[in-house]
Amino acid sequence: KHIIIDGGGNTLTSISTNQPDYTGRIIVLSPNSTLRLTNITLDGKNKKVNTFGLIMILGATLTLDNGTTVQNFKNNNENGTECVVIDMYRAAVSLTASTLIVEAGAKITGIEGTAIFSHDCHVRLNGQRV
Protein backbone atom coordinates (compact mmCIF):
# COMPACT_ATOMS: atom_id res chain seq x y z
CA LYS A 1 0.00 0.00 0.00
CA HIS A 2 2.93 2.37 0.63
CA ILE A 3 5.80 1.70 -1.76
CA ILE A 4 9.12 3.32 -2.66
CA ILE A 5 10.74 2.25 -5.93
CA ASP A 6 14.34 3.21 -6.64
CA GLY A 7 14.93 2.35 -10.27
CA GLY A 8 18.71 2.55 -9.94
CA GLY A 9 18.87 4.74 -13.04
CA ASN A 10 17.14 2.16 -15.24
CA THR A 11 14.54 2.80 -17.94
CA LEU A 12 11.16 1.09 -18.02
CA THR A 13 9.93 0.94 -21.61
CA SER A 14 7.25 -1.71 -21.81
CA ILE A 15 4.73 -3.45 -19.64
CA SER A 16 2.89 -6.61 -20.61
CA THR A 17 -0.86 -6.22 -20.12
CA ASN A 18 -3.95 -7.86 -21.52
CA GLN A 19 -5.07 -4.43 -22.73
CA PRO A 20 -4.89 -3.24 -26.36
CA ASP A 21 -1.60 -1.50 -27.19
CA TYR A 22 -3.19 1.91 -27.10
CA THR A 23 -4.40 1.57 -23.50
CA GLY A 24 -1.02 1.26 -21.81
CA ARG A 25 -2.09 1.33 -18.14
CA ILE A 26 0.84 0.26 -16.00
CA ILE A 27 0.33 1.72 -12.52
CA VAL A 28 -2.99 2.11 -10.71
CA LEU A 29 -2.78 3.49 -7.17
CA SER A 30 -5.55 2.28 -4.87
CA PRO A 31 -7.39 4.63 -2.53
CA ASN A 32 -5.13 6.14 0.16
CA SER A 33 -1.99 4.38 -1.12
CA THR A 34 1.36 6.08 -1.75
CA LEU A 35 4.07 5.51 -4.34
CA ARG A 36 7.42 7.29 -4.55
CA LEU A 37 9.42 6.80 -7.74
CA THR A 38 13.09 7.77 -7.76
CA ASN A 39 15.97 7.29 -10.21
CA ILE A 40 13.82 5.73 -12.93
CA THR A 41 12.71 6.68 -16.44
CA LEU A 42 9.25 5.66 -17.67
CA ASP A 43 9.67 5.89 -21.44
CA GLY A 44 6.68 5.47 -23.75
CA LYS A 45 8.99 5.15 -26.76
CA ASN A 46 6.54 7.41 -28.65
CA LYS A 47 3.82 4.76 -28.37
CA LYS A 48 0.37 6.07 -29.27
CA VAL A 49 -1.74 5.69 -26.14
CA ASN A 50 -5.08 6.74 -24.69
CA THR A 51 -3.93 6.72 -21.09
CA PHE A 52 -0.41 5.92 -19.95
CA GLY A 53 -1.67 4.56 -16.72
CA LEU A 54 -0.33 6.47 -13.76
CA ILE A 55 -3.88 6.39 -12.45
CA MET A 56 -4.53 7.79 -8.97
CA ILE A 57 -7.79 7.09 -7.13
CA LEU A 58 -9.38 8.64 -4.01
CA GLY A 59 -6.61 9.94 -1.83
CA ALA A 60 -3.65 8.23 -3.48
CA THR A 61 -0.32 10.09 -3.45
CA LEU A 62 2.30 9.79 -6.19
CA THR A 63 5.70 11.40 -5.77
CA LEU A 64 8.05 11.76 -8.71
CA ASP A 65 11.34 12.18 -6.88
CA ASN A 66 14.76 13.40 -8.01
CA GLY A 67 16.04 11.45 -11.00
CA THR A 68 12.60 10.35 -12.22
CA THR A 69 11.58 11.08 -15.82
CA VAL A 70 8.29 10.34 -17.56
CA GLN A 71 8.72 10.82 -21.29
CA ASN A 72 7.76 10.18 -24.92
CA PHE A 73 4.02 9.46 -25.02
CA LYS A 74 1.88 10.37 -28.02
CA ASN A 75 -1.82 10.84 -28.86
CA ASN A 76 -3.61 7.93 -30.48
CA ASN A 77 -4.50 9.87 -33.63
CA GLU A 78 -5.94 6.77 -35.28
CA ASN A 79 -9.08 7.04 -33.16
CA GLY A 80 -8.76 10.70 -32.15
CA THR A 81 -8.03 9.96 -28.51
CA GLU A 82 -5.80 12.26 -26.51
CA CYS A 83 -2.97 10.77 -24.46
CA VAL A 84 -3.27 11.40 -20.71
CA VAL A 85 -0.09 10.46 -18.86
CA ILE A 86 -1.04 11.00 -15.19
CA ASP A 87 -4.76 10.80 -14.43
CA MET A 88 -5.86 11.89 -10.95
CA TYR A 89 -9.34 11.09 -9.59
CA ARG A 90 -11.43 12.28 -6.71
CA ALA A 91 -14.83 10.97 -7.93
CA ALA A 92 -16.95 13.25 -5.72
CA VAL A 93 -16.49 16.52 -3.86
CA SER A 94 -16.97 14.79 -0.49
CA LEU A 95 -14.20 12.23 -1.18
CA THR A 96 -10.49 12.60 -0.55
CA ALA A 97 -8.54 14.04 -3.45
CA SER A 98 -5.39 12.44 -4.81
CA THR A 99 -2.06 14.29 -4.69
CA LEU A 100 0.80 14.41 -7.19
CA ILE A 101 4.16 15.72 -5.97
CA VAL A 102 6.84 16.51 -8.55
CA GLU A 103 10.12 17.15 -6.71
CA ALA A 104 13.02 19.21 -8.02
CA GLY A 105 15.04 17.03 -10.39
CA ALA A 106 12.02 15.11 -11.74
CA LYS A 107 10.89 15.65 -15.34
CA ILE A 108 7.81 15.09 -17.46
CA THR A 109 8.80 15.65 -21.09
CA GLY A 110 8.03 14.74 -24.69
CA ILE A 111 4.29 14.39 -24.12
CA GLU A 112 1.86 14.88 -27.02
CA GLY A 113 -1.46 15.33 -25.27
CA THR A 114 -2.03 15.96 -21.56
CA ALA A 115 0.78 15.30 -19.11
CA ILE A 116 -1.36 15.69 -15.96
CA PHE A 117 -5.16 15.61 -15.81
CA SER A 118 -6.56 16.52 -12.42
CA HIS A 119 -10.20 15.81 -11.58
CA ASP A 120 -10.24 18.42 -8.77
CA CYS A 121 -7.06 17.04 -7.14
CA HIS A 122 -3.83 18.57 -5.81
CA VAL A 123 -0.60 19.00 -7.75
CA ARG A 124 2.60 20.16 -6.05
CA LEU A 125 5.60 21.19 -8.09
CA ASN A 126 8.84 21.44 -6.13
CA GLY A 127 6.91 21.73 -2.88
CA GLN A 128 4.49 24.43 -4.08
CA ARG A 129 0.80 23.66 -4.58
CA VAL A 130 -0.57 24.74 -7.97
PDB file of C-alpha atoms in Angstrom:
ATOM      1  CA  LYS A   1       0.000   0.000   0.000  1.00  0.00           C
ATOM      2  CA  HIS A   2       2.929   2.366   0.625  1.00  0.00           C
ATOM      3  CA  ILE A   3       5.797   1.701  -1.762  1.00  0.00           C
ATOM      4  CA  ILE A   4       9.122   3.319  -2.663  1.00  0.00           C
ATOM      5  CA  ILE A   5      10.735   2.249  -5.929  1.00  0.00           C
ATOM      6  CA  ASP A   6      14.336   3.205  -6.639  1.00  0.00           C
ATOM      7  CA  GLY A   7      14.929   2.349 -10.268  1.00  0.00           C
ATOM      8  CA  GLY A   8      18.709   2.551  -9.940  1.00  0.00           C
ATOM      9  CA  GLY A   9      18.872   4.744 -13.036  1.00  0.00           C
ATOM     10  CA  ASN A  10      17.139   2.163 -15.237  1.00  0.00           C
ATOM     11  CA  THR A  11      14.542   2.802 -17.939  1.00  0.00           C
ATOM     12  CA  LEU A  12      11.160   1.085 -18.016  1.00  0.00           C
ATOM     13  CA  THR A  13       9.933   0.940 -21.609  1.00  0.00           C
ATOM     14  CA  SER A  14       7.248  -1.708 -21.807  1.00  0.00           C
ATOM     15  CA  ILE A  15       4.726  -3.453 -19.636  1.00  0.00           C
ATOM     16  CA  SER A  16       2.888  -6.610 -20.613  1.00  0.00           C
ATOM     17  CA  THR A  17      -0.861  -6.222 -20.123  1.00  0.00           C
ATOM     18  CA  ASN A  18      -3.946  -7.860 -21.520  1.00  0.00           C
ATOM     19  CA  GLN A  19      -5.075  -4.430 -22.735  1.00  0.00           C
ATOM     20  CA  PRO A  20      -4.892  -3.239 -26.359  1.00  0.00           C
ATOM     21  CA  ASP A  21      -1.596  -1.502 -27.186  1.00  0.00           C
ATOM     22  CA  TYR A  22      -3.194   1.913 -27.102  1.00  0.00           C
ATOM     23  CA  THR A  23      -4.402   1.569 -23.500  1.00  0.00           C
ATOM     24  CA  GLY A  24      -1.020   1.257 -21.812  1.00  0.00           C
ATOM     25  CA  ARG A  25      -2.086   1.330 -18.144  1.00  0.00           C
ATOM     26  CA  ILE A  26       0.836   0.264 -16.000  1.00  0.00           C
ATOM     27  CA  ILE A  27       0.325   1.721 -12.516  1.00  0.00           C
ATOM     28  CA  VAL A  28      -2.992   2.111 -10.711  1.00  0.00           C
ATOM     29  CA  LEU A  29      -2.777   3.488  -7.168  1.00  0.00           C
ATOM     30  CA  SER A  30      -5.554   2.277  -4.874  1.00  0.00           C
ATOM     31  CA  PRO A  31      -7.394   4.630  -2.530  1.00  0.00           C
ATOM     32  CA  ASN A  32      -5.126   6.144   0.156  1.00  0.00           C
ATOM     33  CA  SER A  33      -1.993   4.382  -1.118  1.00  0.00           C
ATOM     34  CA  THR A  34       1.362   6.076  -1.751  1.00  0.00           C
ATOM     35  CA  LEU A  35       4.065   5.510  -4.336  1.00  0.00           C
ATOM     36  CA  ARG A  36       7.418   7.289  -4.549  1.00  0.00           C
ATOM     37  CA  LEU A  37       9.420   6.796  -7.743  1.00  0.00           C
ATOM     38  CA  THR A  38      13.086   7.769  -7.757  1.00  0.00           C
ATOM     39  CA  ASN A  39      15.974   7.292 -10.213  1.00  0.00           C
ATOM     40  CA  ILE A  40      13.817   5.733 -12.931  1.00  0.00           C
ATOM     41  CA  THR A  41      12.714   6.677 -16.445  1.00  0.00           C
ATOM     42  CA  LEU A  42       9.250   5.661 -17.667  1.00  0.00           C
ATOM     43  CA  ASP A  43       9.666   5.894 -21.441  1.00  0.00           C
ATOM     44  CA  GLY A  44       6.680   5.468 -23.753  1.00  0.00           C
ATOM     45  CA  LYS A  45       8.992   5.153 -26.761  1.00  0.00           C
ATOM     46  CA  ASN A  46       6.536   7.407 -28.653  1.00  0.00           C
ATOM     47  CA  LYS A  47       3.823   4.757 -28.367  1.00  0.00           C
ATOM     48  CA  LYS A  48       0.374   6.065 -29.267  1.00  0.00           C
ATOM     49  CA  VAL A  49      -1.739   5.692 -26.141  1.00  0.00           C
ATOM     50  CA  ASN A  50      -5.084   6.740 -24.693  1.00  0.00           C
ATOM     51  CA  THR A  51      -3.929   6.717 -21.085  1.00  0.00           C
ATOM     52  CA  PHE A  52      -0.410   5.922 -19.954  1.00  0.00           C
ATOM     53  CA  GLY A  53      -1.668   4.560 -16.716  1.00  0.00           C
ATOM     54  CA  LEU A  54      -0.327   6.467 -13.762  1.00  0.00           C
ATOM     55  CA  ILE A  55      -3.877   6.393 -12.446  1.00  0.00           C
ATOM     56  CA  MET A  56      -4.529   7.785  -8.965  1.00  0.00           C
ATOM     57  CA  ILE A  57      -7.785   7.091  -7.129  1.00  0.00           C
ATOM     58  CA  LEU A  58      -9.384   8.637  -4.011  1.00  0.00           C
ATOM     59  CA  GLY A  59      -6.613   9.945  -1.828  1.00  0.00           C
ATOM     60  CA  ALA A  60      -3.650   8.232  -3.478  1.00  0.00           C
ATOM     61  CA  THR A  61      -0.324  10.088  -3.454  1.00  0.00           C
ATOM     62  CA  LEU A  62       2.295   9.791  -6.195  1.00  0.00           C
ATOM     63  CA  THR A  63       5.704  11.400  -5.768  1.00  0.00           C
ATOM     64  CA  LEU A  64       8.052  11.757  -8.713  1.00  0.00           C
ATOM     65  CA  ASP A  65      11.342  12.181  -6.884  1.00  0.00           C
ATOM     66  CA  ASN A  66      14.764  13.401  -8.009  1.00  0.00           C
ATOM     67  CA  GLY A  67      16.041  11.452 -11.005  1.00  0.00           C
ATOM     68  CA  THR A  68      12.596  10.351 -12.222  1.00  0.00           C
ATOM     69  CA  THR A  69      11.580  11.084 -15.820  1.00  0.00           C
ATOM     70  CA  VAL A  70       8.286  10.338 -17.555  1.00  0.00           C
ATOM     71  CA  GLN A  71       8.718  10.821 -21.295  1.00  0.00           C
ATOM     72  CA  ASN A  72       7.760  10.179 -24.921  1.00  0.00           C
ATOM     73  CA  PHE A  73       4.025   9.455 -25.025  1.00  0.00           C
ATOM     74  CA  LYS A  74       1.876  10.370 -28.017  1.00  0.00           C
ATOM     75  CA  ASN A  75      -1.821  10.838 -28.859  1.00  0.00           C
ATOM     76  CA  ASN A  76      -3.612   7.930 -30.485  1.00  0.00           C
ATOM     77  CA  ASN A  77      -4.502   9.874 -33.634  1.00  0.00           C
ATOM     78  CA  GLU A  78      -5.937   6.774 -35.279  1.00  0.00           C
ATOM     79  CA  ASN A  79      -9.078   7.037 -33.165  1.00  0.00           C
ATOM     80  CA  GLY A  80      -8.762  10.701 -32.150  1.00  0.00           C
ATOM     81  CA  THR A  81      -8.033   9.956 -28.507  1.00  0.00           C
ATOM     82  CA  GLU A  82      -5.795  12.255 -26.506  1.00  0.00           C
ATOM     83  CA  CYS A  83      -2.966  10.769 -24.465  1.00  0.00           C
ATOM     84  CA  VAL A  84      -3.266  11.396 -20.710  1.00  0.00           C
ATOM     85  CA  VAL A  85      -0.087  10.459 -18.860  1.00  0.00           C
ATOM     86  CA  ILE A  86      -1.040  10.996 -15.193  1.00  0.00           C
ATOM     87  CA  ASP A  87      -4.761  10.801 -14.434  1.00  0.00           C
ATOM     88  CA  MET A  88      -5.864  11.894 -10.946  1.00  0.00           C
ATOM     89  CA  TYR A  89      -9.336  11.087  -9.590  1.00  0.00           C
ATOM     90  CA  ARG A  90     -11.433  12.278  -6.712  1.00  0.00           C
ATOM     91  CA  ALA A  91     -14.827  10.967  -7.929  1.00  0.00           C
ATOM     92  CA  ALA A  92     -16.951  13.254  -5.721  1.00  0.00           C
ATOM     93  CA  VAL A  93     -16.494  16.518  -3.855  1.00  0.00           C
ATOM     94  CA  SER A  94     -16.965  14.789  -0.495  1.00  0.00           C
ATOM     95  CA  LEU A  95     -14.204  12.233  -1.177  1.00  0.00           C
ATOM     96  CA  THR A  96     -10.491  12.604  -0.549  1.00  0.00           C
ATOM     97  CA  ALA A  97      -8.537  14.043  -3.452  1.00  0.00           C
ATOM     98  CA  SER A  98      -5.389  12.438  -4.812  1.00  0.00           C
ATOM     99  CA  THR A  99      -2.060  14.289  -4.690  1.00  0.00           C
ATOM    100  CA  LEU A 100       0.799  14.411  -7.189  1.00  0.00           C
ATOM    101  CA  ILE A 101       4.158  15.717  -5.965  1.00  0.00           C
ATOM    102  CA  VAL A 102       6.842  16.510  -8.545  1.00  0.00           C
ATOM    103  CA  GLU A 103      10.117  17.146  -6.712  1.00  0.00           C
ATOM    104  CA  ALA A 104      13.025  19.210  -8.020  1.00  0.00           C
ATOM    105  CA  GLY A 105      15.038  17.029 -10.386  1.00  0.00           C
ATOM    106  CA  ALA A 106      12.024  15.106 -11.737  1.00  0.00           C
ATOM    107  CA  LYS A 107      10.889  15.650 -15.344  1.00  0.00           C
ATOM    108  CA  ILE A 108       7.807  15.087 -17.462  1.00  0.00           C
ATOM    109  CA  THR A 109       8.796  15.649 -21.086  1.00  0.00           C
ATOM    110  CA  GLY A 110       8.033  14.741 -24.693  1.00  0.00           C
ATOM    111  CA  ILE A 111       4.286  14.385 -24.124  1.00  0.00           C
ATOM    112  CA  GLU A 112       1.862  14.882 -27.021  1.00  0.00           C
ATOM    113  CA  GLY A 113      -1.455  15.335 -25.265  1.00  0.00           C
ATOM    114  CA  THR A 114      -2.033  15.958 -21.564  1.00  0.00           C
ATOM    115  CA  ALA A 115       0.781  15.300 -19.106  1.00  0.00           C
ATOM    116  CA  ILE A 116      -1.362  15.688 -15.956  1.00  0.00           C
ATOM    117  CA  PHE A 117      -5.160  15.608 -15.815  1.00  0.00           C
ATOM    118  CA  SER A 118      -6.563  16.522 -12.422  1.00  0.00           C
ATOM    119  CA  HIS A 119     -10.201  15.811 -11.577  1.00  0.00           C
ATOM    120  CA  ASP A 120     -10.242  18.421  -8.765  1.00  0.00           C
ATOM    121  CA  CYS A 121      -7.064  17.039  -7.142  1.00  0.00           C
ATOM    122  CA  HIS A 122      -3.832  18.566  -5.811  1.00  0.00           C
ATOM    123  CA  VAL A 123      -0.596  19.003  -7.748  1.00  0.00           C
ATOM    124  CA  ARG A 124       2.600  20.162  -6.049  1.00  0.00           C
ATOM    125  CA  LEU A 125       5.595  21.189  -8.093  1.00  0.00           C
ATOM    126  CA  ASN A 126       8.836  21.437  -6.127  1.00  0.00           C
ATOM    127  CA  GLY A 127       6.911  21.727  -2.876  1.00  0.00           C
ATOM    128  CA  GLN A 128       4.495  24.430  -4.077  1.00  0.00           C
ATOM    129  CA  ARG A 129       0.799  23.655  -4.577  1.00  0.00           C
ATOM    130  CA  VAL A 130      -0.574  24.735  -7.971  1.00  0.00           C
TER     131      VAL A 130
END
